[in-house]
């Protein structure tokens, strides 16, 4: 099953790879149309010029063609060979210029002479081309015809939203950016993971509502927050997904709060997983968690990734390609996210119905009679932890953390104790509180 999922996730990345995405334009629409084949998706269009907090939705950028031709008529740089060749948001130009003038607008990576860099100029009008350093060095003196057939005009910013209602109005928010052109890890791995998680969650019952957002980086999250400011209190847990297909170990970046339930659930999950992992504190740089965790919102939104951006040489280059993303890395990230959702869904609070001294567990057949002595002791200890801390103030995750026992074992014990009437449920995930019922 994980192998199949990994392959399917990689296939979606391959399907989306050729599309020229940017923060606005038809590439985003085309991407969302493909996503909508797999999950229910509402597409929103926000007009250029719309004020969103301190920002303004930019003009829409689309490209028909872009190339540089030498005096012999050969295309030495061609957007149709790789959409990374064009500085994204390049303004239109049709001009013949000298090599020296052209070089002012060329970008390459001397340390990796075969790779094409990815560069953008969203908020400053400019034009340019990116190419391998080897190709740059082969350009001979002479005149070059530069053609960028792009449009930068009033249009829209496009984003997609997949909302899966649960029993509760309270939400788990999953966010991924959709603004990078042909790169596998940065951008497409997050998209593919979010699509597969959403697809899975459409088939399982869940208490929380789940909202999957597919927006351009920075301006997309700012736009979404500006348009949904009134309902942000519904967000109980959030995760930005990015860069999950490389071979590095997983990294979780805590929310600004540092001790939000999602921070604790992910820390707990990774502690008991067999995965090498790193947990890092929030810092105000990185991906869209910056906007969700800005002080005016301070939402419980962390960031889940593998090697952090900028810490792998392939980042923002043509080497972040389909070979760089591994089906097994994608499948592992998918499994971890589903386990995380499971903890969030099952993290309930119970009340011990027999709080004065310990109840007699043996009499109720709560030990497996065939269990070995060691197993019996550990099962007993887990039940005693659950009974002792189920005072209406501790969730199952609180108990798992304090007892240093994996969450699913604590949860299994709680269910067994419930069946024997030794526990009552106080709250469900999603905050469906039953406190009044129990007079707490
Ligand atoms: Zn990026």
JSON list of C-alpha atoms in Angstrom, two decimals, residues 17-21 61 78-88 118 180-183:
[
{"chain": "A", "resi": 17, "resn": "UNK", "atom": "CA", "xyz": [5.77, 19.12, -13.61]},
{"chain": "A", "resi": 18, "resn": "UNK", "atom": "CA", "xyz": [5.68, 20.66, -17.13]},
{"chain": "A", "resi": 19, "resn": "UNK", "atom": "CA", "xyz": [3.19, 23.42, -16.22]},
{"chain": "A", "resi": 20, "resn": "UNK", "atom": "CA", "xyz": [4.58, 26.95, -15.99]},
{"chain": "A", "resi": 21, "resn": "UNK", "atom": "CA", "xyz": [3.19, 28.13, -12.67]},
{"chain": "A", "resi": 61, "resn": "UNK", "atom": "CA", "xyz": [1.39, 37.27, -15.60]},
{"chain": "A", "resi": 78, "resn": "UNK", "atom": "CA", "xyz": [14.36, 28.83, -25.20]},
{"chain": "A", "resi": 79, "resn": "UNK", "atom": "CA", "xyz": [11.52, 29.00, -22.67]},
{"chain": "A", "resi": 80, "resn": "UNK", "atom": "CA", "xyz": [9.88, 26.02, -24.39]},
{"chain": "A", "resi": 81, "resn": "UNK", "atom": "CA", "xyz": [12.85, 23.82, -23.45]},
{"chain": "A", "resi": 82, "resn": "UNK", "atom": "CA", "xyz": [12.50, 24.70, -19.75]},
{"chain": "A", "resi": 83, "resn": "UNK", "atom": "CA", "xyz": [10.18, 27.19, -18.08]},
{"chain": "A", "resi": 84, "resn": "UNK", "atom": "CA", "xyz": [13.00, 27.92, -15.59]},
{"chain": "A", "resi": 85, "resn": "UNK", "atom": "CA", "xyz": [14.86, 29.75, -18.40]},
{"chain": "A", "resi": 86, "resn": "UNK", "atom": "CA", "xyz": [12.70, 32.82, -17.92]},
{"chain": "A", "resi": 87, "resn": "UNK", "atom": "CA", "xyz": [12.98, 35.18, -14.95]},
{"chain": "A", "resi": 88, "resn": "UNK", "atom": "CA", "xyz": [9.44, 34.83, -13.63]},
{"chain": "A", "resi": 118, "resn": "UNK", "atom": "CA", "xyz": [14.99, 29.55, -10.73]},
{"chain": "A", "resi": 180, "resn": "UNK", "atom": "CA", "xyz": [6.62, 27.27, -8.65]},
{"chain": "A", "resi": 181, "resn": "UNK", "atom": "CA", "xyz": [7.27, 26.16, -12.23]},
{"chain": "A", "resi": 182, "resn": "UNK", "atom": "CA", "xyz": [9.02, 22.85, -13.10]},
{"chain": "A", "resi": 183, "resn": "UNK", "atom": "CA", "xyz": [10.48, 21.75, -9.79]}
]
